[in-house]
CSV table of C-alpha atoms in Angstrom, one decimal:
chain,number,residue,atom,x,y,z
Q,1,UNK,CA,9.7,-14.9,2.0
Q,2,UNK,CA,9.7,-18.6,1.2
Q,3,UNK,CA,13.6,-18.7,2.0
Q,4,UNK,CA,12.3,-16.7,5.9
Q,5,UNK,CA,10.3,-19.1,6.5
Q,6,UNK,CA,12.8,-21.6,6.6
Q,7,UNK,CA,15.2,-19.7,9.1
Q,8,UNK,CA,12.9,-19.9,12.4
Q,9,UNK,CA,14.0,-20.4,16.2
Q,10,UNK,CA,11.9,-21.8,18.8
Q,11,UNK,CA,13.5,-20.4,21.5
Q,12,UNK,CA,13.8,-15.9,20.5
Q,13,UNK,CA,11.2,-15.1,19.5
Q,14,UNK,CA,10.0,-12.4,22.5
Q,15,UNK,CA,6.5,-14.3,23.6
Q,16,UNK,CA,3.1,-13.0,23.1
Q,17,UNK,CA,-0.6,-13.4,23.8
Q,18,UNK,CA,-2.2,-13.0,20.5
Q,19,UNK,CA,-3.7,-15.3,17.9
Q,20,UNK,CA,-3.0,-15.4,14.3
Q,21,UNK,CA,-6.0,-16.4,12.7
Q,22,UNK,CA,-4.0,-17.6,9.8
Q,23,UNK,CA,-1.0,-20.2,10.2
Q,24,UNK,CA,0.7,-21.7,7.3
Q,25,UNK,CA,3.3,-24.9,7.9
Q,26,UNK,CA,6.5,-25.7,6.3
Q,27,UNK,CA,5.9,-29.5,5.8
Q,28,UNK,CA,9.8,-31.7,5.6
Q,29,UNK,CA,8.2,-31.4,1.9
Q,30,UNK,CA,8.6,-28.1,1.4
Q,31,UNK,CA,11.5,-27.2,3.4
Q,32,UNK,CA,13.8,-29.0,1.2
Q,33,UNK,CA,11.9,-27.6,-2.0
Q,34,UNK,CA,12.9,-24.1,0.0
Q,35,UNK,CA,16.2,-25.8,0.4
Q,36,UNK,CA,16.8,-27.2,-3.6
Q,37,UNK,CA,16.1,-23.9,-4.3
Q,38,UNK,CA,17.6,-21.6,-2.2
Q,39,UNK,CA,21.0,-23.8,-3.2
Q,40,UNK,CA,20.0,-23.3,-7.0
Q,41,UNK,CA,19.1,-19.4,-6.6
Q,42,UNK,CA,22.9,-19.2,-4.7
Q,43,UNK,CA,24.9,-20.6,-7.3
Q,44,UNK,CA,23.0,-18.4,-10.3
Q,45,UNK,CA,23.4,-15.4,-8.4
Q,46,UNK,CA,27.8,-16.1,-7.1
Q,47,UNK,CA,29.2,-16.8,-10.3
Q,48,UNK,CA,31.5,-15.3,-11.5
Q,49,UNK,CA,32.8,-14.1,-8.2
Q,50,UNK,CA,36.2,-12.5,-8.4
Q,51,UNK,CA,38.5,-13.0,-5.8
Q,52,UNK,CA,41.0,-10.4,-4.8
Q,53,UNK,CA,44.8,-10.4,-6.2
Q,54,UNK,CA,47.6,-12.2,-5.2
Q,55,UNK,CA,51.3,-12.0,-5.4
Q,56,UNK,CA,54.1,-13.4,-3.5
Q,57,UNK,CA,57.9,-13.6,-2.9
Q,58,UNK,CA,59.1,-17.1,-3.3
Q,59,UNK,CA,62.6,-18.7,-3.5
Q,60,UNK,CA,63.0,-21.4,-5.5
Q,61,UNK,CA,65.7,-23.7,-5.6
Q,62,UNK,CA,69.0,-23.3,-9.0
Q,63,UNK,CA,66.3,-19.4,-9.9
Q,64,UNK,CA,66.2,-18.1,-6.2
Q,65,UNK,CA,64.1,-15.4,-5.1
Q,66,UNK,CA,60.7,-15.3,-7.7
Q,67,UNK,CA,57.4,-13.0,-7.8
Q,68,UNK,CA,54.7,-14.8,-8.3
Q,69,UNK,CA,51.5,-12.8,-8.6
Q,70,UNK,CA,48.4,-14.2,-9.6
Q,71,UNK,CA,45.0,-11.4,-10.9
Q,72,UNK,CA,41.6,-11.8,-13.2
Q,73,UNK,CA,40.6,-14.9,-10.7
Q,74,UNK,CA,37.3,-15.8,-10.7
Q,75,UNK,CA,35.2,-18.8,-9.8
Q,76,UNK,CA,33.2,-19.3,-13.1
Q,77,UNK,CA,31.3,-23.3,-11.3
Q,78,UNK,CA,30.0,-24.6,-8.1
Q,79,UNK,CA,28.0,-27.4,-8.0
Q,80,UNK,CA,26.7,-28.7,-4.9
Q,81,UNK,CA,25.5,-32.3,-5.4
Q,82,UNK,CA,24.2,-32.9,-1.2
Q,83,UNK,CA,22.5,-30.2,0.9
Q,84,UNK,CA,20.5,-30.8,4.2
Q,85,UNK,CA,18.1,-28.9,6.4
Q,86,UNK,CA,17.5,-29.4,9.3
Q,87,UNK,CA,15.1,-27.6,12.5
Q,88,UNK,CA,16.1,-27.1,16.0
Q,89,UNK,CA,15.9,-24.9,18.6
Q,90,UNK,CA,18.3,-22.0,17.1
Q,91,UNK,CA,17.1,-22.2,14.9
Q,92,UNK,CA,17.2,-23.8,10.9
Q,93,UNK,CA,21.3,-24.4,9.7
Q,94,UNK,CA,21.9,-25.6,6.0
Q,95,UNK,CA,24.4,-27.6,4.7
Q,96,UNK,CA,25.6,-28.4,0.8
Q,97,UNK,CA,28.6,-30.4,1.4
Q,98,UNK,CA,31.1,-32.5,-1.4
Q,99,UNK,CA,30.9,-29.8,-3.4
Q,100,UNK,CA,33.4,-28.4,-6.2
Q,101,UNK,CA,33.9,-25.4,-7.8
Q,102,UNK,CA,35.8,-24.2,-10.4
Q,103,UNK,CA,37.9,-21.0,-11.0
Q,104,UNK,CA,40.7,-19.6,-13.5
Q,105,UNK,CA,43.1,-16.6,-13.6
Q,106,UNK,CA,45.9,-15.4,-14.7
Q,107,UNK,CA,49.2,-16.0,-13.7
Q,108,UNK,CA,52.7,-13.8,-14.0
Q,109,UNK,CA,56.5,-14.4,-12.5
Q,110,UNK,CA,59.4,-11.9,-12.5
Q,111,UNK,CA,63.1,-12.5,-10.7
Q,112,UNK,CA,66.7,-11.8,-11.6
Q,113,UNK,CA,69.4,-13.7,-13.8
Q,114,UNK,CA,72.5,-12.0,-13.1
Q,115,UNK,CA,72.0,-8.7,-15.1
Q,116,UNK,CA,69.2,-9.4,-16.8
Q,117,UNK,CA,65.5,-9.7,-15.4
Q,118,UNK,CA,63.4,-13.1,-16.4
Q,119,UNK,CA,59.3,-12.7,-16.8
Q,120,UNK,CA,56.2,-14.4,-18.4
Q,121,UNK,CA,52.8,-14.7,-17.7
Q,122,UNK,CA,49.9,-17.5,-18.5
Q,123,UNK,CA,47.0,-18.1,-17.5
Q,124,UNK,CA,46.0,-21.5,-15.2
Q,125,UNK,CA,42.6,-23.1,-13.8
Q,126,UNK,CA,41.7,-24.4,-9.9
Q,127,UNK,CA,39.3,-27.0,-9.0
Q,128,UNK,CA,38.2,-27.2,-5.9
Q,129,UNK,CA,37.5,-30.7,-3.6
Q,130,UNK,CA,35.1,-31.7,-0.9
Q,131,UNK,CA,33.7,-27.9,-0.1
Q,132,UNK,CA,31.3,-27.9,2.4
Q,133,UNK,CA,29.0,-24.6,3.0
Q,134,UNK,CA,26.1,-23.7,5.9
Q,135,UNK,CA,24.3,-21.2,7.8
Q,136,UNK,CA,22.8,-20.9,11.2
Q,137,UNK,CA,19.9,-18.1,10.8
Q,138,UNK,CA,17.0,-17.7,12.9
Q,139,UNK,CA,14.5,-14.8,12.2
Q,140,UNK,CA,13.3,-13.0,15.2
Q,141,UNK,CA,9.4,-11.2,15.3
Q,142,UNK,CA,9.7,-7.5,16.0
Q,143,UNK,CA,6.5,-5.8,17.0
Q,144,UNK,CA,4.5,-7.7,13.9
Q,145,UNK,CA,8.0,-7.3,11.4
Q,146,UNK,CA,10.2,-10.5,10.9
Q,147,UNK,CA,14.6,-9.5,11.4
Q,148,UNK,CA,16.9,-12.0,10.0
Q,149,UNK,CA,20.0,-12.6,12.4
Q,150,UNK,CA,22.7,-15.0,11.0
Q,151,UNK,CA,23.9,-16.5,13.9
Q,152,UNK,CA,26.9,-18.7,12.2
Q,153,UNK,CA,28.4,-19.7,9.1
Q,154,UNK,CA,31.5,-20.9,7.4
Q,155,UNK,CA,33.3,-22.0,4.4
Q,156,UNK,CA,35.7,-25.1,4.5
Q,157,UNK,CA,37.4,-26.2,1.1
Q,158,UNK,CA,39.3,-30.0,1.4
Q,159,UNK,CA,41.2,-29.6,-1.0
Q,160,UNK,CA,42.3,-27.9,-4.8
Q,161,UNK,CA,44.2,-28.9,-7.8
Q,162,UNK,CA,45.8,-26.6,-9.7
Q,163,UNK,CA,46.8,-26.8,-13.6
Q,164,UNK,CA,49.0,-24.1,-15.4
Q,165,UNK,CA,49.3,-23.7,-18.8
Q,166,UNK,CA,53.2,-22.9,-20.1
Q,167,UNK,CA,55.6,-21.6,-17.7
Q,168,UNK,CA,58.6,-23.4,-16.7
Q,169,UNK,CA,59.1,-25.9,-15.6
Q,170,UNK,CA,59.6,-25.0,-11.9
Q,171,UNK,CA,56.5,-22.9,-12.1
Q,172,UNK,CA,53.9,-25.8,-10.9
Q,173,UNK,CA,55.3,-26.2,-8.1
Q,174,UNK,CA,56.4,-23.3,-7.2
Q,175,UNK,CA,53.1,-21.3,-6.9
Q,176,UNK,CA,51.2,-24.8,-5.3
Q,177,UNK,CA,54.0,-23.6,-3.0
Q,178,UNK,CA,53.2,-19.8,-2.3
Q,179,UNK,CA,49.5,-20.4,-3.5
Q,180,UNK,CA,48.2,-23.3,-2.3
Q,181,UNK,CA,46.4,-22.2,1.2
Q,182,UNK,CA,45.6,-18.6,0.0
Q,183,UNK,CA,43.8,-19.6,-3.1
Q,184,UNK,CA,42.0,-21.7,0.1
Q,185,UNK,CA,41.4,-19.0,2.2
Q,186,UNK,CA,39.7,-16.7,-0.5
Q,187,UNK,CA,37.6,-19.1,-1.8
Q,188,UNK,CA,36.1,-19.8,2.2
Q,189,UNK,CA,36.6,-15.5,2.9
Q,190,UNK,CA,35.2,-14.5,-0.3
Q,191,UNK,CA,31.9,-17.6,0.0
Q,192,UNK,CA,31.8,-16.2,3.4
Q,193,UNK,CA,31.3,-12.2,3.1
Q,194,UNK,CA,28.6,-13.1,0.3
Q,195,UNK,CA,27.1,-15.0,3.4
Q,196,UNK,CA,26.9,-12.6,5.5
Q,197,UNK,CA,26.4,-9.2,2.6
Q,198,UNK,CA,22.6,-11.9,1.5
Q,199,UNK,CA,22.0,-11.6,5.0
Q,200,UNK,CA,21.8,-8.2,5.7
Q,201,UNK,CA,20.3,-7.8,2.0
Q,202,UNK,CA,17.5,-10.0,3.2
Q,203,UNK,CA,17.1,-8.1,6.8
Q,204,UNK,CA,16.2,-4.9,4.6
Q,205,UNK,CA,14.0,-7.0,2.6
Q,206,UNK,CA,11.8,-8.3,5.6
Q,207,UNK,CA,12.1,-4.9,7.4
Q,208,UNK,CA,9.7,-3.5,4.5
Q,209,UNK,CA,7.0,-5.8,4.1
Q,210,UNK,CA,4.8,-4.6,4.3
Q,211,UNK,CA,1.8,-5.3,7.8
Q,212,UNK,CA,-1.4,-5.0,5.2
Q,213,UNK,CA,-1.9,-6.9,2.6
Q,214,UNK,CA,-3.8,-5.2,0.1
Q,215,UNK,CA,-6.9,-7.4,-1.9
Q,216,UNK,CA,-9.0,-4.0,-3.6
Q,217,UNK,CA,-10.7,-0.2,-2.7
Q,218,UNK,CA,-12.8,-2.0,-0.3
Q,219,UNK,CA,-10.3,-4.6,2.5
Q,220,UNK,CA,-6.7,-5.4,3.0
Q,221,UNK,CA,-6.2,-7.8,5.2
Q,222,UNK,CA,-3.7,-7.6,8.6
Q,223,UNK,CA,-0.8,-9.6,7.6
Q,224,UNK,CA,1.8,-8.5,10.6
Q,225,UNK,CA,3.6,-11.7,12.2
Q,226,UNK,CA,1.7,-13.2,15.9
Q,227,UNK,CA,3.2,-15.0,18.5
Q,228,UNK,CA,6.1,-17.8,18.0
Q,229,UNK,CA,6.6,-20.2,15.8
Q,230,UNK,CA,6.2,-23.7,16.8
Q,231,UNK,CA,9.5,-25.8,15.0
Q,232,UNK,CA,9.7,-29.8,15.3
Q,233,UNK,CA,12.3,-32.2,13.4
Q,234,UNK,CA,9.7,-31.5,10.0
Q,235,UNK,CA,8.5,-29.0,10.3
Q,236,UNK,CA,7.8,-25.0,10.6
Q,237,UNK,CA,4.5,-23.1,12.1
Q,238,UNK,CA,4.1,-19.5,11.1
Q,239,UNK,CA,0.9,-17.5,12.5
Q,240,UNK,CA,-0.1,-14.0,10.7
Q,241,UNK,CA,-3.2,-12.1,12.2
Q,242,UNK,CA,-5.0,-12.6,9.1
Q,243,UNK,CA,-8.3,-10.1,10.4
Q,244,UNK,CA,-9.3,-8.1,7.4
Q,245,UNK,CA,-10.3,-4.2,7.6
Q,246,UNK,CA,-10.8,-1.4,6.1
Q,247,UNK,CA,-8.5,0.2,2.9
Q,248,UNK,CA,-7.5,2.4,4.9
Q,249,UNK,CA,-8.2,1.4,8.6
Q,250,UNK,CA,-5.6,-0.8,10.5
Q,251,UNK,CA,-7.4,-4.2,11.9
Q,252,UNK,CA,-7.0,-4.2,15.5
Q,253,UNK,CA,-8.8,-7.7,16.8
Q,254,UNK,CA,-11.1,-8.1,19.4
Q,255,UNK,CA,-11.2,-11.7,19.2
Q,256,UNK,CA,-9.5,-14.0,21.1
Q,257,UNK,CA,-8.6,-18.0,20.9
Q,258,UNK,CA,-6.1,-20.7,22.3
Q,259,UNK,CA,-2.7,-21.6,19.5
Q,260,UNK,CA,-4.3,-24.8,17.8
Q,261,UNK,CA,-1.6,-27.5,17.7
Q,262,UNK,CA,-0.5,-28.3,14.8
Q,263,UNK,CA,-1.7,-30.1,12.3
Q,264,UNK,CA,-0.1,-31.1,9.3
Q,265,UNK,CA,-1.4,-34.4,9.4
Q,266,UNK,CA,-2.8,-36.9,6.8
Q,267,UNK,CA,-2.9,-34.8,3.4
Q,268,UNK,CA,-0.3,-32.2,4.3
Q,269,UNK,CA,1.9,-34.5,5.1
Q,270,UNK,CA,2.4,-35.3,0.6
Q,271,UNK,CA,2.7,-31.5,0.1
Q,272,UNK,CA,4.8,-28.8,1.0
Q,273,UNK,CA,3.1,-26.0,2.7
Q,274,UNK,CA,-0.4,-26.4,4.9
Q,275,UNK,CA,-2.1,-22.6,5.3
Q,276,UNK,CA,-4.9,-23.1,6.9
Q,277,UNK,CA,-8.4,-20.3,8.2
Q,278,UNK,CA,-10.1,-19.7,11.1
Q,279,UNK,CA,-13.2,-18.5,10.2
Q,280,UNK,CA,-13.3,-15.4,11.9
Q,281,UNK,CA,-10.8,-14.8,9.4
Q,282,UNK,CA,-13.9,-14.6,7.0
Q,283,UNK,CA,-16.5,-12.9,9.2
Q,284,UNK,CA,-13.8,-10.4,9.3
Q,285,UNK,CA,-14.5,-10.1,5.6
Q,286,UNK,CA,-17.7,-9.6,5.9
Q,287,UNK,CA,-18.0,-7.2,8.9
Q,288,UNK,CA,-15.5,-4.5,6.8
Q,289,UNK,CA,-18.0,-4.9,3.8
Q,290,UNK,CA,-21.5,-4.6,6.4
Q,291,UNK,CA,-19.5,-1.1,7.6
Q,292,UNK,CA,-18.5,-0.2,4.6
Q,293,UNK,CA,-22.4,0.1,4.0
Q,294,UNK,CA,-21.7,-2.7,0.1
Q,295,UNK,CA,-24.2,-5.0,1.6
Q,296,UNK,CA,-27.4,-3.4,-0.6
Q,297,UNK,CA,-28.6,-3.7,-3.7
Q,298,UNK,CA,-31.6,-2.7,-6.4
Q,299,UNK,CA,-32.3,-6.1,-7.2
Q,300,UNK,CA,-32.1,-6.4,-11.1
Q,301,UNK,CA,-31.6,-9.4,-13.9
Q,302,UNK,CA,-35.4,-10.8,-12.3
Q,303,UNK,CA,-38.3,-12.1,-14.1
Q,304,UNK,CA,-39.8,-8.2,-15.6
Q,305,UNK,CA,-43.9,-8.9,-14.1
Q,306,UNK,CA,-42.1,-8.9,-10.8
Q,307,UNK,CA,-40.8,-6.0,-11.4
Q,308,UNK,CA,-44.4,-3.6,-12.0
Q,309,UNK,CA,-47.0,-4.4,-9.1
Q,310,UNK,CA,-49.5,-6.1,-12.5
Q,311,UNK,CA,-46.8,-9.1,-11.9
Q,312,UNK,CA,-47.8,-9.5,-7.9
Q,313,UNK,CA,-52.0,-8.8,-8.5
Q,314,UNK,CA,-52.5,-12.4,-7.0
Q,315,UNK,CA,-50.2,-12.6,-4.8
Q,316,UNK,CA,-50.4,-9.2,-2.8
Q,317,UNK,CA,-53.7,-7.9,-4.2
Q,318,UNK,CA,-54.1,-4.6,-2.4
Q,319,UNK,CA,-50.7,-3.7,-4.0
Q,320,UNK,CA,-52.3,-3.6,-7.3
Q,321,UNK,CA,-55.4,-1.7,-6.0
Q,322,UNK,CA,-53.8,0.7,-4.9
Q,323,UNK,CA,-51.6,0.9,-7.5
Q,324,UNK,CA,-52.3,-0.7,-10.6
Q,325,UNK,CA,-50.0,-1.1,-13.7
Q,326,UNK,CA,-46.8,0.6,-11.3
Q,327,UNK,CA,-42.9,0.0,-12.6
Q,328,UNK,CA,-41.2,-1.0,-9.0
Q,329,UNK,CA,-38.1,-1.1,-6.6
Q,330,UNK,CA,-37.1,-3.8,-5.1
Q,331,UNK,CA,-33.5,-3.2,-2.6
Q,332,UNK,CA,-32.5,-6.4,-1.0
Q,333,UNK,CA,-30.4,-4.9,2.6
Q,334,UNK,CA,-28.3,-7.8,4.2
Q,335,UNK,CA,-29.4,-5.4,8.5
Q,336,UNK,CA,-26.2,-7.6,10.0
Q,337,UNK,CA,-23.3,-8.7,9.5
Q,338,UNK,CA,-22.8,-12.7,7.7
Q,339,UNK,CA,-22.8,-15.5,10.8
Q,340,UNK,CA,-20.5,-17.7,8.8
Q,341,UNK,CA,-19.0,-21.2,10.5
Q,342,UNK,CA,-17.1,-24.1,9.1
Q,343,UNK,CA,-18.2,-27.6,10.5
Q,344,UNK,CA,-16.3,-30.5,8.9
Q,345,UNK,CA,-17.1,-30.7,4.9
Q,346,UNK,CA,-18.8,-27.8,4.8
Q,347,UNK,CA,-18.7,-23.4,4.9
Q,348,UNK,CA,-22.8,-22.8,6.7
Q,349,UNK,CA,-23.4,-18.8,6.2
Q,350,UNK,CA,-27.2,-17.1,7.7
Q,351,UNK,CA,-27.7,-13.6,6.0
Q,352,UNK,CA,-30.4,-12.1,8.0
Q,353,UNK,CA,-31.7,-9.5,5.1
Q,354,UNK,CA,-34.6,-7.0,4.5
Q,355,UNK,CA,-36.7,-7.0,0.7
Q,356,UNK,CA,-37.9,-3.4,0.3
Q,357,UNK,CA,-40.6,-2.6,-1.9
Q,358,UNK,CA,-41.4,-0.2,-3.2
Q,359,UNK,CA,-43.8,1.8,-6.2
Q,360,UNK,CA,-42.9,4.3,-8.1
Q,361,UNK,CA,-46.1,6.2,-8.3
Q,362,UNK,CA,-46.5,9.5,-10.9
Q,363,UNK,CA,-42.1,10.6,-10.7
Q,364,UNK,CA,-42.3,9.5,-6.9
Q,365,UNK,CA,-40.8,6.4,-4.7
Q,366,UNK,CA,-43.4,5.0,-2.4
Q,367,UNK,CA,-42.2,2.1,0.2
Q,368,UNK,CA,-45.5,0.0,0.5
Q,369,UNK,CA,-43.9,-3.0,2.2
Q,370,UNK,CA,-40.4,-5.2,4.3
Q,371,UNK,CA,-39.8,-8.1,4.3
Q,372,UNK,CA,-37.7,-10.0,6.7
Q,373,UNK,CA,-35.8,-12.4,5.4
Q,374,UNK,CA,-33.0,-15.5,6.8
Q,375,UNK,CA,-30.8,-16.2,4.6
Q,376,UNK,CA,-29.5,-20.0,5.0
Q,377,UNK,CA,-27.2,-20.8,3.1
Q,378,UNK,CA,-24.3,-23.5,1.6
Q,379,UNK,CA,-20.6,-22.5,0.8
Q,380,UNK,CA,-17.7,-24.5,-0.6
Q,381,UNK,CA,-14.2,-23.7,-1.1
Q,382,UNK,CA,-11.9,-23.7,-4.5
Q,383,UNK,CA,-8.8,-21.9,-5.1
Q,384,UNK,CA,-8.0,-19.8,-7.8
Q,385,UNK,CA,-4.5,-19.3,-8.7
Q,386,UNK,CA,-3.4,-18.2,-5.4
Q,387,UNK,CA,-6.6,-17.1,-4.3
Q,388,UNK,CA,-9.4,-18.4,-2.0
Q,389,UNK,CA,-12.6,-18.0,-4.0
Q,390,UNK,CA,-15.5,-20.1,-3.2
Q,391,UNK,CA,-19.8,-20.9,-4.6
Q,392,UNK,CA,-22.7,-20.0,-2.3
Q,393,UNK,CA,-25.8,-22.1,-3.3
Q,394,UNK,CA,-29.6,-21.3,-1.2
Q,395,UNK,CA,-30.2,-24.0,2.0
Q,396,UNK,CA,-33.7,-22.7,2.9
Q,397,UNK,CA,-35.1,-19.6,4.0
Q,398,UNK,CA,-37.8,-18.2,6.3
Q,399,UNK,CA,-39.7,-14.9,5.8
Q,400,UNK,CA,-41.1,-12.5,7.9
Q,401,UNK,CA,-43.3,-9.1,7.7
Q,402,UNK,CA,-41.7,-6.3,9.0
Q,403,UNK,CA,-44.4,-3.8,8.3
Q,404,UNK,CA,-46.5,-3.2,5.7
Q,405,UNK,CA,-48.7,0.3,4.3
Q,406,UNK,CA,-51.1,-2.2,1.6
Q,407,UNK,CA,-52.0,-4.0,5.2
Q,408,UNK,CA,-51.2,-7.5,5.8
Q,409,UNK,CA,-49.5,-10.1,3.0
Q,410,UNK,CA,-49.8,-14.0,2.0
Q,411,UNK,CA,-46.6,-14.5,3.0
Q,412,UNK,CA,-46.2,-18.2,2.5
Q,413,UNK,CA,-47.1,-16.9,-1.9
Q,414,UNK,CA,-44.7,-14.2,-1.2
Q,415,UNK,CA,-42.1,-16.5,0.2
Q,416,UNK,CA,-42.2,-18.5,-3.2
Q,417,UNK,CA,-41.2,-15.0,-5.7
Q,418,UNK,CA,-38.8,-14.1,-2.9
Q,419,UNK,CA,-37.5,-17.3,-3.8
Q,420,UNK,CA,-37.6,-16.7,-7.7
Q,421,UNK,CA,-35.8,-13.6,-6.3
Q,422,UNK,CA,-33.1,-15.1,-4.8
Q,423,UNK,CA,-32.7,-18.1,-6.6
Q,424,UNK,CA,-32.3,-15.0,-10.0
Q,425,UNK,CA,-30.1,-13.1,-8.2
Q,426,UNK,CA,-29.7,-12.4,-5.1
Q,427,UNK,CA,-27.3,-15.6,-5.3
Q,428,UNK,CA,-25.9,-15.9,-8.7
Q,429,UNK,CA,-24.8,-11.5,-8.1
Q,430,UNK,CA,-22.9,-12.9,-4.4
Q,431,UNK,CA,-21.3,-16.1,-6.7
Q,432,UNK,CA,-19.8,-13.4,-9.5
Q,433,UNK,CA,-17.9,-11.4,-6.8
Q,434,UNK,CA,-16.6,-14.4,-4.7
Q,435,UNK,CA,-15.4,-16.7,-7.3
Q,436,UNK,CA,-12.6,-13.7,-7.7
Q,437,UNK,CA,-12.1,-14.9,-3.8
Q,438,UNK,CA,-9.7,-13.7,-2.5
Q,439,UNK,CA,-5.2,-13.7,-2.6
Q,440,UNK,CA,-3.0,-16.5,0.5
Q,441,UNK,CA,-0.3,-14.9,2.3
Q,442,UNK,CA,1.6,-16.7,-0.6
Q,443,UNK,CA,5.3,-15.8,-0.6
Q,444,UNK,CA,5.5,-13.2,-4.4
Q,445,UNK,CA,7.4,-15.5,-6.8
Q,446,UNK,CA,5.7,-18.3,-6.0
Q,447,UNK,CA,2.5,-20.3,-7.0
Q,448,UNK,CA,0.0,-23.3,-5.5
Q,449,UNK,CA,0.2,-25.7,-7.4
Q,450,UNK,CA,-2.1,-29.4,-6.9
Q,451,UNK,CA,-4.1,-27.3,-4.1
Q,452,UNK,CA,-6.7,-29.9,-1.4
Q,453,UNK,CA,-9.0,-27.5,0.3
Q,454,UNK,CA,-10.4,-29.2,3.5
Q,455,UNK,CA,-13.4,-28.2,5.8
Q,456,UNK,CA,-12.4,-28.9,9.4
Q,457,UNK,CA,-13.1,-28.2,12.8
Q,458,UNK,CA,-13.8,-24.0,12.6
Q,459,UNK,CA,-10.9,-23.5,9.5
Q,460,UNK,CA,-10.5,-24.3,6.2
Q,461,UNK,CA,-7.1,-25.4,5.2
Q,462,UNK,CA,-5.5,-25.7,1.8
Q,463,UNK,CA,-3.1,-28.3,1.6
Q,464,UNK,CA,-0.7,-27.5,-1.8
Q,465,UNK,CA,3.1,-28.5,-3.7
Q,466,UNK,CA,4.7,-24.2,-4.6
Q,467,UNK,CA,5.8,-24.1,-8.0
Q,468,UNK,CA,8.6,-21.3,-8.2
Q,469,UNK,CA,6.9,-18.9,-11.5
Q,470,UNK,CA,10.5,-18.3,-13.4
Q,471,UNK,CA,13.2,-20.3,-12.0
Q,472,UNK,CA,15.8,-18.1,-14.7
Q,473,UNK,CA,14.4,-15.0,-12.9
Q,474,UNK,CA,15.3,-13.3,-9.9
Q,475,UNK,CA,14.3,-10.8,-7.2
Q,476,UNK,CA,16.1,-8.1,-6.0
Q,477,UNK,CA,15.5,-9.9,-2.7
Q,478,UNK,CA,15.7,-13.1,-4.1
Q,479,UNK,CA,19.6,-12.0,-5.2
Q,480,UNK,CA,19.5,-11.3,-1.8
Q,481,UNK,CA,18.8,-14.0,-0.5
Q,482,UNK,CA,21.3,-16.4,-3.6
Q,483,UNK,CA,24.5,-13.8,-2.4
Q,484,UNK,CA,24.4,-15.7,0.3
């Protein structure tokens, strides 16, 4: 996938009026990282590369017609000391130049000398000098799925040096005359064919990328690619839908916003990638949990005194008078999806909830009162591995009596006890789940490294470098790319 991010043309995607809520920017540093890794994996998967046998009959002075053959031709090493990647309107152009390659092979010859046949065989090595490999590729967006197109590609060998082990004195020049051009064209054709095969395999992998990223049994993220990518001479930007939906549902966005301009700046210039998440992403997650009826809890892990009417006798006297020494249940229910607003360096959250007081009287659960809460909290974002996690702290809250079967309540006294409930139960409970977070849409096999987070203008922005988790182990999809 990270290589797919490299290969996006600005003018080949179908124009769309839909917008994504998660965008990713690959900086010049990120482009160079992906380019170097691509070449490294290409070399490791390409060698050893077996070429077709070559045979030819040539005339050798003083000897006559000689039948020559090369077999078991293998490219066993390749080195690319120089490479570059450029973005442009026609896509991404990747060029590896000044390359050398080493081949080994077997040779044989035979000819008739008067009435006998003379033959011999041996080995030879070839050094390929000044090889250049280039490709120009693009990915188009077809209904939210990426399709890889190879626009142009090729391999050019400047020169080769042949070393023949054994054989007659005339053999060296004979092999050069007979096979130099064929060896060069065989190397060029073999590498070009591997590029084509790699692109075909990778395109198949891209077509199979799911449009939903499973997070857990409750929610999934819509990772459908959106709109046209933005290309400059130093970065590539992509957008995905990014909104959450139920794990078995299809995400439909009712939101609309203008696409932001390329915002890679400041610390982003020093990092490989920048991932921006609009506050609507977080609101969509909250809505899924709310609509799925997951935002209600039985309050526990609070002082035991608050779980019996005796603990409330000085705060709600009439409760104790009507239900003396009865055990109680407290239920917290969020009454609407939390409101999330991302401001500069802060994430503000408003939670509307009801706290219901129940009395356990003679095996009967009796609801006695309900207090409505408006909880204002501040959140901070954190990176745990490849997950965007967070924490929340209470800023303030207000209370109002929604209904009561035990008369009016002294809300100032009640509010003090509710503060204890929020601090000892509700906030710790939220933090327990927020610390796990959700996975950022990072290509498989890569990890964020030295990530930094800022909150700015309705967005959480992650600046990070990337590391490849196992530089010696290629997945099937990476092998497809590396074959190119």
